[in-house]
Coordinates of C-alpha atoms and ligand atoms in Angstrom, one line a residue:
X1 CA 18.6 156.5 -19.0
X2 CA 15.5 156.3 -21.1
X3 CA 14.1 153.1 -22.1
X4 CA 15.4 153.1 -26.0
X5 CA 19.2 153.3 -24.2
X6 CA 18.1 150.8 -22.0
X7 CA 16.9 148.2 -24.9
X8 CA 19.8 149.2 -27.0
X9 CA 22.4 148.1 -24.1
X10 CA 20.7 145.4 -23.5
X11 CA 20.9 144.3 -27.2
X12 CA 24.1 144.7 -27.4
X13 CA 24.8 142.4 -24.2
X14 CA 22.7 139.7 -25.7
X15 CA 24.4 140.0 -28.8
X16 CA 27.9 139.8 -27.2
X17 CA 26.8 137.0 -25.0
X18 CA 25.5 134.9 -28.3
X19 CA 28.9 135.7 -30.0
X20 CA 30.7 134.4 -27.2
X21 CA 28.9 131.1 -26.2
X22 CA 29.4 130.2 -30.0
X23 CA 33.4 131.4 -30.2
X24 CA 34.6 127.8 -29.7
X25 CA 32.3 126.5 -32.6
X26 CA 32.6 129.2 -34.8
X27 CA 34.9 129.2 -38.0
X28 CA 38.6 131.2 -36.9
X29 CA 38.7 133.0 -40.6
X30 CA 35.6 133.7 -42.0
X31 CA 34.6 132.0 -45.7
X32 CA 33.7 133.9 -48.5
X33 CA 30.0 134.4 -48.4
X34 CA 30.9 136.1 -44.7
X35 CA 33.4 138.4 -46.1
X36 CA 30.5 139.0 -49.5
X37 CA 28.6 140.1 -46.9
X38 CA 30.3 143.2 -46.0
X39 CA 28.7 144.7 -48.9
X40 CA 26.3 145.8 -46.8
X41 CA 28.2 148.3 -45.0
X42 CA 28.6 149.9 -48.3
X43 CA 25.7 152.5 -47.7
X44 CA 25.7 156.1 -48.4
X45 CA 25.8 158.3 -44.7
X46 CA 22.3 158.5 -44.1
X47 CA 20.4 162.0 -44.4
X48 CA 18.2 161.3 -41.5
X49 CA 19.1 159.3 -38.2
X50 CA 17.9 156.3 -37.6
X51 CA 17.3 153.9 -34.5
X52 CA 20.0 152.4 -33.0
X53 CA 18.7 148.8 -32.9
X54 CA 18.7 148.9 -36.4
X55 CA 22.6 150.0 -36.4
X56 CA 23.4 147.3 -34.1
X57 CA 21.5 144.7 -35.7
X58 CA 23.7 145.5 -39.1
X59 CA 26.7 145.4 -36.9
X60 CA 26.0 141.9 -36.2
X61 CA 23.9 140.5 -39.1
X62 CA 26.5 141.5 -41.7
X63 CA 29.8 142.4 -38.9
X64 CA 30.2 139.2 -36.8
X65 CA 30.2 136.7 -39.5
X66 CA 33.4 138.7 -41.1
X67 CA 34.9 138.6 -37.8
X68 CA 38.5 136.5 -37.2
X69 CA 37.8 134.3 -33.6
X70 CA 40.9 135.5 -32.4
X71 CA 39.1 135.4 -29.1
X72 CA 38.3 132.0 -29.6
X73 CA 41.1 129.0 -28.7
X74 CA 42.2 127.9 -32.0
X75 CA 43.5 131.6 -33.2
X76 CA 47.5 131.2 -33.7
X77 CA 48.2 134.4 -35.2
X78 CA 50.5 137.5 -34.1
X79 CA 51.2 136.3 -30.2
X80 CA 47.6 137.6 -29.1
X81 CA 45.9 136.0 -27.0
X82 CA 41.6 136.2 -26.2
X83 CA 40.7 138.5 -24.0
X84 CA 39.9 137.4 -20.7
X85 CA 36.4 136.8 -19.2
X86 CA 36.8 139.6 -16.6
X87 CA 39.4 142.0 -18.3
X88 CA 36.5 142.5 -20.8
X89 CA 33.6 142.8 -18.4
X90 CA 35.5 145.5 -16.7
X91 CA 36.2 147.1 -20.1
X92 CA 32.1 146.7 -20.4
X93 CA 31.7 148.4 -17.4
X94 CA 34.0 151.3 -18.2
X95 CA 32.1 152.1 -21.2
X96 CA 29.3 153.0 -18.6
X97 CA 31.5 155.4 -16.8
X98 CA 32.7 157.3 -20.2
X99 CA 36.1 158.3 -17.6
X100 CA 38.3 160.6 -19.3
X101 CA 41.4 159.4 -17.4
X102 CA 44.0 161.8 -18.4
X103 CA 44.5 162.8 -14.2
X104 CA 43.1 162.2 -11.0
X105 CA 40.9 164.8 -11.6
X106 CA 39.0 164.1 -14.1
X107 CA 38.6 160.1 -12.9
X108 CA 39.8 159.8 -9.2
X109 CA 38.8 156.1 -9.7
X110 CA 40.1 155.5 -12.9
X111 CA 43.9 157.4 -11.4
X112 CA 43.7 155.2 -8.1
X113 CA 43.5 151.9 -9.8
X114 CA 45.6 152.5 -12.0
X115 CA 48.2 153.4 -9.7
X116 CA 47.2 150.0 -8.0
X117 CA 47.9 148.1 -11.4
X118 CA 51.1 149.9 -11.7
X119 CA 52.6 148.7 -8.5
X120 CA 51.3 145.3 -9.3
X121 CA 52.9 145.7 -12.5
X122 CA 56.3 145.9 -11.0
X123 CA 55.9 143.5 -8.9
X124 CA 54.7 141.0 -10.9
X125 CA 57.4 141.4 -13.6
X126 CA 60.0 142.2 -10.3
X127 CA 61.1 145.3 -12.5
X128 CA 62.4 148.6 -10.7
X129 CA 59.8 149.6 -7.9
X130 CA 59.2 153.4 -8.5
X131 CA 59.5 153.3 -11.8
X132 CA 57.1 155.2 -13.9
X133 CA 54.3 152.6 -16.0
X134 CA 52.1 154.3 -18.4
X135 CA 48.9 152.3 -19.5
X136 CA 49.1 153.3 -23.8
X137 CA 47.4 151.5 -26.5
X138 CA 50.3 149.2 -27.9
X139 CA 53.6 148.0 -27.8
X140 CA 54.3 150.3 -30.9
X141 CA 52.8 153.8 -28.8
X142 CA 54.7 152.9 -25.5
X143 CA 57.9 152.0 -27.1
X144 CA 57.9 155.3 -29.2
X145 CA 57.5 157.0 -25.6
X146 CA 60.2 155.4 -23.7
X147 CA 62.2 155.8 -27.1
X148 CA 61.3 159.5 -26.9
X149 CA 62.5 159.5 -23.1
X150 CA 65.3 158.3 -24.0
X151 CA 66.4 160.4 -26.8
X152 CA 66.0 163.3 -24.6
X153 CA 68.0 162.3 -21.6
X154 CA 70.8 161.1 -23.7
X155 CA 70.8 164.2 -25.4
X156 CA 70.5 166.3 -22.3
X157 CA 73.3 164.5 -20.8
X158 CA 74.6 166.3 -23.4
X159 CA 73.8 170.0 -23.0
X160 CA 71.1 169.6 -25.9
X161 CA 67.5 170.2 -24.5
X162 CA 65.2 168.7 -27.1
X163 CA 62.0 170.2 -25.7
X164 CA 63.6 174.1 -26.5
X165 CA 65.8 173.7 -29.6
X166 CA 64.4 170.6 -31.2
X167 CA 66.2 167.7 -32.9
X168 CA 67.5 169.4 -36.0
X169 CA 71.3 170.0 -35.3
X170 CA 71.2 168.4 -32.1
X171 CA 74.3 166.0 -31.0
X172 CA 74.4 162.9 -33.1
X173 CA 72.8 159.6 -31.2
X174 CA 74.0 156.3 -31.9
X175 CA 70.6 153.6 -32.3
X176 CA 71.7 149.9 -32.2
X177 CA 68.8 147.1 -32.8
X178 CA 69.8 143.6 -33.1
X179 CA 69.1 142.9 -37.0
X180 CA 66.1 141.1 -35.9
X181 CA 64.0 144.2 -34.3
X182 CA 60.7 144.3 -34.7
X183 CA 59.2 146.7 -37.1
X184 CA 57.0 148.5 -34.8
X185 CA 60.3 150.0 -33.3
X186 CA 61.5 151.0 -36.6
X187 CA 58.7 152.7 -36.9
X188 CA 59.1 154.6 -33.9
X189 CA 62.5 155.2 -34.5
X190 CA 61.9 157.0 -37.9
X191 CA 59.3 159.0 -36.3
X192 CA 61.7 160.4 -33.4
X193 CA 64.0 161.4 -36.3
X194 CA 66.1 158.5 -36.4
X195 CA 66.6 157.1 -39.8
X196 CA 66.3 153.7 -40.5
X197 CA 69.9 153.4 -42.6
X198 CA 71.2 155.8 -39.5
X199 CA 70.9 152.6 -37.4
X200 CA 73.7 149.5 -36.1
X201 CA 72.4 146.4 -36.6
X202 CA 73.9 144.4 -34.0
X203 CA 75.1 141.0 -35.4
X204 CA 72.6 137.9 -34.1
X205 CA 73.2 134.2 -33.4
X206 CA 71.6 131.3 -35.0
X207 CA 68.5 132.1 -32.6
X208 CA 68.1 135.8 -33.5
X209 CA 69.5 137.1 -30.4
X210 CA 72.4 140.0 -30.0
X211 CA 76.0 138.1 -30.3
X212 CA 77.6 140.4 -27.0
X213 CA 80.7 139.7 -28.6
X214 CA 80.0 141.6 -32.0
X215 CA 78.5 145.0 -30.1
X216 CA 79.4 148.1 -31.6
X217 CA 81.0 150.6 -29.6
X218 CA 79.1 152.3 -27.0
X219 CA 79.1 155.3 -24.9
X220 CA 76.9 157.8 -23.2
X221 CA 75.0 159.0 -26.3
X222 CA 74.1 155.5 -27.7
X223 CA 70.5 154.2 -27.2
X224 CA 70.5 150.4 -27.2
X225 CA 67.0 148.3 -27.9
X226 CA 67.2 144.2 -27.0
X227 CA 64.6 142.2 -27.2
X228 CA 62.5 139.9 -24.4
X229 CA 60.4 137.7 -27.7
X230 CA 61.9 137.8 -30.5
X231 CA 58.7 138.1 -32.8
X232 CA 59.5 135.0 -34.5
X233 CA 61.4 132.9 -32.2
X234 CA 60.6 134.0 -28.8
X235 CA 63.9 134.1 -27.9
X236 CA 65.0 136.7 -25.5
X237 CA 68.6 138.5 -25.9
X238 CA 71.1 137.4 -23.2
X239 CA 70.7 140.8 -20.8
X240 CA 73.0 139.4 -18.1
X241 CA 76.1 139.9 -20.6
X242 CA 74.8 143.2 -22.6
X243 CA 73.1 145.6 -20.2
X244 CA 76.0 145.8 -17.8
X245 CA 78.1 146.1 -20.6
X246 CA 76.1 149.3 -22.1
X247 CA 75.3 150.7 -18.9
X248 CA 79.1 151.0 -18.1
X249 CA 79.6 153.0 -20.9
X250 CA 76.5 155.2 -20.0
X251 CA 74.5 154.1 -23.2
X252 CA 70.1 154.0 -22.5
X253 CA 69.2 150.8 -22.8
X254 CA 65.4 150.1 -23.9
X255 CA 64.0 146.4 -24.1
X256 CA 60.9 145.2 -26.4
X257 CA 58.9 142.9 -24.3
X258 CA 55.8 142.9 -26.1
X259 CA 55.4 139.7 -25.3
X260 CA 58.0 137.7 -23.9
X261 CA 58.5 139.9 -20.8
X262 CA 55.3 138.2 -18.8
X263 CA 57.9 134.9 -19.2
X264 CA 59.5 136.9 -15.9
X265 CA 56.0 136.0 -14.0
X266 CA 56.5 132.4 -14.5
X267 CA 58.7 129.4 -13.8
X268 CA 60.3 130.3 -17.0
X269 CA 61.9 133.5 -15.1
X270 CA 65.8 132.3 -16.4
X271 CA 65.0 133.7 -19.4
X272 CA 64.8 137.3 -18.5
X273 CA 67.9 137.3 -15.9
X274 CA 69.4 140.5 -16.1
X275 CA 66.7 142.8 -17.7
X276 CA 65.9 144.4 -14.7
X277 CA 69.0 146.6 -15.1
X278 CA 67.8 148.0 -18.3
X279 CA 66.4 151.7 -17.9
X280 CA 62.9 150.9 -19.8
X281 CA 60.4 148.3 -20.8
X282 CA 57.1 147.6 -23.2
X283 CA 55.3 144.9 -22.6
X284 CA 51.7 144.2 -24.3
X285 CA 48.2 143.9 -22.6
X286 CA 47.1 142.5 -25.5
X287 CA 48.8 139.8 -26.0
X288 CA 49.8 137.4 -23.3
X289 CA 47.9 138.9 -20.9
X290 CA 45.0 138.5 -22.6
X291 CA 43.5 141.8 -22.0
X292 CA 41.0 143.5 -24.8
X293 CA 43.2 145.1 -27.4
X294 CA 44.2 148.7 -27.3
X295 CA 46.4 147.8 -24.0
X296 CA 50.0 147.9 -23.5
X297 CA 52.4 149.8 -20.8
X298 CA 55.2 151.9 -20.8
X299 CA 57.6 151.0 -17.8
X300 CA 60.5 154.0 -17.2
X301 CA 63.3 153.5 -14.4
X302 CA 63.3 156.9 -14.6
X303 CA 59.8 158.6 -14.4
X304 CA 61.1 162.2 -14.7
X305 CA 62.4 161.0 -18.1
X306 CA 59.2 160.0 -19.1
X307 CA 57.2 162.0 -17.5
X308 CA 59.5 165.2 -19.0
X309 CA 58.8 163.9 -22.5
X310 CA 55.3 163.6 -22.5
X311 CA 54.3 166.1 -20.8
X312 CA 51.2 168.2 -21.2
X313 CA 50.7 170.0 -18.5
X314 CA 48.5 173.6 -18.5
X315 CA 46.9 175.9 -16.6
X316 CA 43.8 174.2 -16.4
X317 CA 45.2 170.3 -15.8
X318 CA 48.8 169.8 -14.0
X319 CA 49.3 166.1 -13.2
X320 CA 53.3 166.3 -12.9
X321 CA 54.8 163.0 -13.0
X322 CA 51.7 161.1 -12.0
X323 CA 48.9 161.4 -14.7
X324 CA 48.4 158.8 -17.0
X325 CA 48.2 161.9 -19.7
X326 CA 52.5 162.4 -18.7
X327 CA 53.1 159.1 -19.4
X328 CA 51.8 158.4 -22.2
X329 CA 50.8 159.8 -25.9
X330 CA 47.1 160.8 -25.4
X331 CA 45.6 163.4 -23.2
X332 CA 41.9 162.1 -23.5
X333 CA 41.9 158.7 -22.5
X334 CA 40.6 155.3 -21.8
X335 CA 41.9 154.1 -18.3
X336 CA 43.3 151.2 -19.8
X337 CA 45.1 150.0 -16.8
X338 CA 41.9 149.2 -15.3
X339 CA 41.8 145.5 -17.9
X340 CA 45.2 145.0 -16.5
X341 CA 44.1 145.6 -12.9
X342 CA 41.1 143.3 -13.6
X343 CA 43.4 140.6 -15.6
X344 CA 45.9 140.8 -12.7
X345 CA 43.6 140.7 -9.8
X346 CA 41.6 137.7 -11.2
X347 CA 44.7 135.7 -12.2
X348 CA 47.0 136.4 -9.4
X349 CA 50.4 135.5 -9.7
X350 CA 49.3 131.9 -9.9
X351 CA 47.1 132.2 -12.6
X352 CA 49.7 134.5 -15.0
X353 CA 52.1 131.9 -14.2
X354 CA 49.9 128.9 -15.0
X355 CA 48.8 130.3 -18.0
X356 CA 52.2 131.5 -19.5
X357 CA 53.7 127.8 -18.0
X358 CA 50.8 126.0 -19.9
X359 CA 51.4 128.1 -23.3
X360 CA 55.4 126.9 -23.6
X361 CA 54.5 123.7 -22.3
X362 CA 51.7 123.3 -25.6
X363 CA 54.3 124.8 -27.6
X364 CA 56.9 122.1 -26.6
X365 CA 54.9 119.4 -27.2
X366 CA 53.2 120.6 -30.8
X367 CA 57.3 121.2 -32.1
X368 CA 57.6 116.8 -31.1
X369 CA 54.7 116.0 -32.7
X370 CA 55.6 118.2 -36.0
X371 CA 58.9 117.1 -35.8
X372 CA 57.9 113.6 -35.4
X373 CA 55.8 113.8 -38.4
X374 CA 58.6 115.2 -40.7
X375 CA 57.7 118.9 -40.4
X376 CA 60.5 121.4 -40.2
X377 CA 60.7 123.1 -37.5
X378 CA 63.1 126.2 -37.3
X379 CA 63.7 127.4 -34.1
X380 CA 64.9 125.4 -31.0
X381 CA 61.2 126.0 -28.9
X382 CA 62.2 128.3 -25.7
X383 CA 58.6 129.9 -25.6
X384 CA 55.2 130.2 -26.6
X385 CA 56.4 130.4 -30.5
X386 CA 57.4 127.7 -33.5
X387 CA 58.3 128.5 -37.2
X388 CA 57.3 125.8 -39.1
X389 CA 58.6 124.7 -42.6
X390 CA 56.6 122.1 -45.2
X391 CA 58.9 120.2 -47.8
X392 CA 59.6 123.5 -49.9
X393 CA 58.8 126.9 -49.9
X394 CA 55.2 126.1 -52.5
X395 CA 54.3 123.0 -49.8
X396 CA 54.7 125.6 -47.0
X397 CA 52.2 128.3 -48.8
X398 CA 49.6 125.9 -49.3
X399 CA 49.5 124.4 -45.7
X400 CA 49.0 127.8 -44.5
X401 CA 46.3 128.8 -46.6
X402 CA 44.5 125.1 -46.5
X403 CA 44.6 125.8 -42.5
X404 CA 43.2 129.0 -43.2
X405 CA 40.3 127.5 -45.6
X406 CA 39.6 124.6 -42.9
X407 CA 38.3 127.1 -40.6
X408 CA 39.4 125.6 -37.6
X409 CA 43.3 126.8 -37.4
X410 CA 44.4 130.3 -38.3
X411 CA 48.4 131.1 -38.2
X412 CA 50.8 133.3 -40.4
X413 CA 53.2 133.3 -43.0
X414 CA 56.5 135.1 -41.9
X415 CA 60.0 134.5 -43.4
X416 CA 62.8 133.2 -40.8
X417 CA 66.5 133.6 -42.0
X418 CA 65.5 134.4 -45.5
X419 CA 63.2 131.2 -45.3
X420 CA 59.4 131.5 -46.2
X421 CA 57.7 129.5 -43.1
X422 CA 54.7 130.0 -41.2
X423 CA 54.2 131.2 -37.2
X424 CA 52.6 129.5 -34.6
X425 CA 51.5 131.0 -31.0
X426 CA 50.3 129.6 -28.2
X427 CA 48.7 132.9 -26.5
X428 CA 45.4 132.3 -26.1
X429 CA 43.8 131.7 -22.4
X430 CA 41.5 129.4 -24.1
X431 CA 42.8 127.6 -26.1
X432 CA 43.3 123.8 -24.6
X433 CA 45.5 120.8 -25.0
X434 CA 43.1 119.5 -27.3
X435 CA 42.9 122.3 -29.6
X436 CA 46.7 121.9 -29.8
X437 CA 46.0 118.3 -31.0
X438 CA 43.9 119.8 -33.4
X439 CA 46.1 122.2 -34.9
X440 CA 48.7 119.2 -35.5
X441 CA 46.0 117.3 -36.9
X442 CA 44.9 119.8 -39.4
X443 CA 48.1 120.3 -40.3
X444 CA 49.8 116.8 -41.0
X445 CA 45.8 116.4 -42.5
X446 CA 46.1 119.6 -45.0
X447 CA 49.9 118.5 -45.7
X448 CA 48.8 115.1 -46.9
X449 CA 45.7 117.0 -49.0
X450 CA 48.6 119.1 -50.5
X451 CA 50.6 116.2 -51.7
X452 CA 47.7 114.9 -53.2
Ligands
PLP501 C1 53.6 142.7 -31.4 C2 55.0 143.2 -31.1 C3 55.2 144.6 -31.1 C4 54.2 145.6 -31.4 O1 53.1 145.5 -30.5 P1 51.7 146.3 -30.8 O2 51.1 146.2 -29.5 O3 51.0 145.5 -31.8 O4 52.0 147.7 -31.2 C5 56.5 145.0 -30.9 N1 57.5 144.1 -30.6 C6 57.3 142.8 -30.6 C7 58.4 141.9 -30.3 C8 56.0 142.3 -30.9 O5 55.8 141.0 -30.9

């Protein structure tokens, strides 16, 4: 290393250090002379290079004040939380080590430990032991896997092998999602070939889980997708009742955890009883773990199913059922099980259950306070999640965006049972009881400026 990569690593860990002592102070959604500022990224590529502390120092001058603190402790937004202290440090370091972690040879570290956060993994969550866990880069890239694995066993119970002959004029597969799935597994859906007006909405209750009594039919070519966290809600679909039921009948069933699946790592473990007999799993780094984004895992009860459908193995790099690059969509890749290792092995069980404990515990308290000062809120709290309500649908706009203007609160607006309302999440590690407090006082302080 020469002295100008010295200086400019060194720069950048000063700069990253100043960002971070100020993240509590700083504004959550940047003000409009910040987001002027990005004008000047609107260069032309330069004909001739130029140093690199004068690349960072743009980054920074013009960059960080545009940036949203959602790694501060009053971000509210999309169930993600900061990252953690030492997830992100070991991300820093990995930088260093450029690992191309697609098998154990071409990172025997980055393979071990990630084998070592996969076991954890399953312990932690108390899911299958042996099953297969690829470390992808989001809920929405580890579901489309496992959805992929699926497809293909189902249809090779079948006598159809997908890899050969391909999906067109395949068997027909039945997709159910409760009429509450998230979009992200739409999405995968419709790229495995599965349209979305092809799909069974399975009726929901008054909380947006699956009513088991008003399942379509199922059998051994349906694929079945429940949810652990409803994305509004947080409410988890009742496994106990529906995963027996469509594992009799020989159905796949796949469950969306983004987020709500790390409840099964705390005292709030009722939630999730039955889900272990479900044949795979996402669940989200990113989110309530608190790991840097780009982090999410693919858990498969059956690796060969997994490991079968994303295979890329050649001549020059057989991994079988083991590499990270079989189990998941990249071949070149970041070892991202190496935040969770880090996240896991910092936390403990302890910590991961303190943390997710201390997150429903805020969010229980802030629905009694919003109720008790006349806000609606919509869903019974059973989570980290409220959907909140002003007096009509105009009132409940301009709360959201006078939040957003404050600069000490940001949430979004989602729409709950045809209902415009806005989200709140508690899924940050640092955000205290006392930015809780704050976020009701902003609120019941921008509702009064609203009505004048
Ligand atoms: C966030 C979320 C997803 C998508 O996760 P990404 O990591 O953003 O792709 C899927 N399902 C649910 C329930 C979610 O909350």
């Amino acid at each position: 290393m020469d002295v100008e990569e010295a200086a400019l690593v060194a720069d950048a860990d000063r700069r990253a250090t100043d960002y971070l002592r100020g993240i509590e102070q700083r504004r959550v959604y940047p003000d409009q002379r910040a987001l002027d500022g990005l004008e000047r990224f609107d260069e032309r590529i330069p004909d001739y290079g130029r140093p690199g502390t004068e690349t960072l120092a743009l980054l920074d001058e013009a960059g960080t004040p545009a940036t949203v603190a959602t790694n501060g402790p009053r971000y509210f937004g999309f169930v993600v939380g900061a990252a953690l202290p030492v997830a992100a440090a070991a991300e820093r370091l990995m930088l260093a080590w450029d690992q191309g972690a697609a098998l154990a040879m071409t990172s025997p570290a980055a393979a071990r430990i990630e084998q070592v956060a996969a076991e954890w993994l399953l312990d932690i969550l108390d899911l299958p032991r042996g099953s297969a866990v690829g470390f992808g880069t989001s809920a929405t890239a580890c579901s489309l896997t496992l959805l992929t694995a699926a497809r293909d066993r189902l249809l090779a119970n079948a006598g159809w092998d997908v890899a050969a002959r391909g999906v067109f004029g395949a068997p027909p597969i039945r997709v159910v999602v409760p009429e509450t799935v998230h979009v992200t597994i739409l999405k995968a859906l419709r790229v495995l070939g599965f349209g979305t007006e092809q799909l069974v909405r399975a009726a929901t209750d008054a909380h947006g889980r699956i009513d088991p009594a008003a399942l379509p039919p199922l059998d051994a070519r349906t694929l079945v997708i429940i949810q652990a966290g409803e994305v509004n809600t947080g409410e988890f679909d009742r496994f106990a009742e529906i995963i027996p039921l469509a594992k009799a009948a020989g159905a796949w069933v796949h469950v969306d955890g983004a987020f709500g699946l790390w409840a099964r790592a705390s005292a709030h473990r009722d939630l999730t009883e039955g889900i272990e007999g479900a044949d795979s799993w996402t669940v989200d780094g990113h989110k309530w773990l608190n790991t840097p984004y780009d982090c999410a895992m693919a858990i498969c009860r059956d690796p060969e199913a997994l490991a079968r459908a994303m295979n890329s193995d050649a001549a020059y790099a057989e991994g079988s059922r083991h590499a990270q690059k079989n189990l998941t969509l990249e071949f070149s890749r970041r070892a991202r099980g190496i935040p969770v290792w880090a996240a896991l092995r910092t936390l403990g069980r302890d910590g991961v259950a303190a943390m997710v404990e201390r997150h429903v515990a805020q969010a229980q308290w802030l629905a009694d306070r919003l109720r008790g000062e006349g806000f609606e809120v919509l869903n019974r709290v059973v989570l980290n999640q409220l959907v909140v309500r002003g007096r009509d649908d105009a009132e409940t706009a301009a709360i959201r965006l006078g939040a957003e203007r404050s600069g000490e609160v940001w949430f979004g607006p989602t729409v709950w049972q045809g209902r415009p309302a806005f989200r709140l999440s508690l899924s940050s590690w640092r955000t205290e009881d006392s930015d809780v407090v704050q976020l009701a006082d902003v609120l019941i302080r921008v509702r009064a400026q609203v009505r004048g």
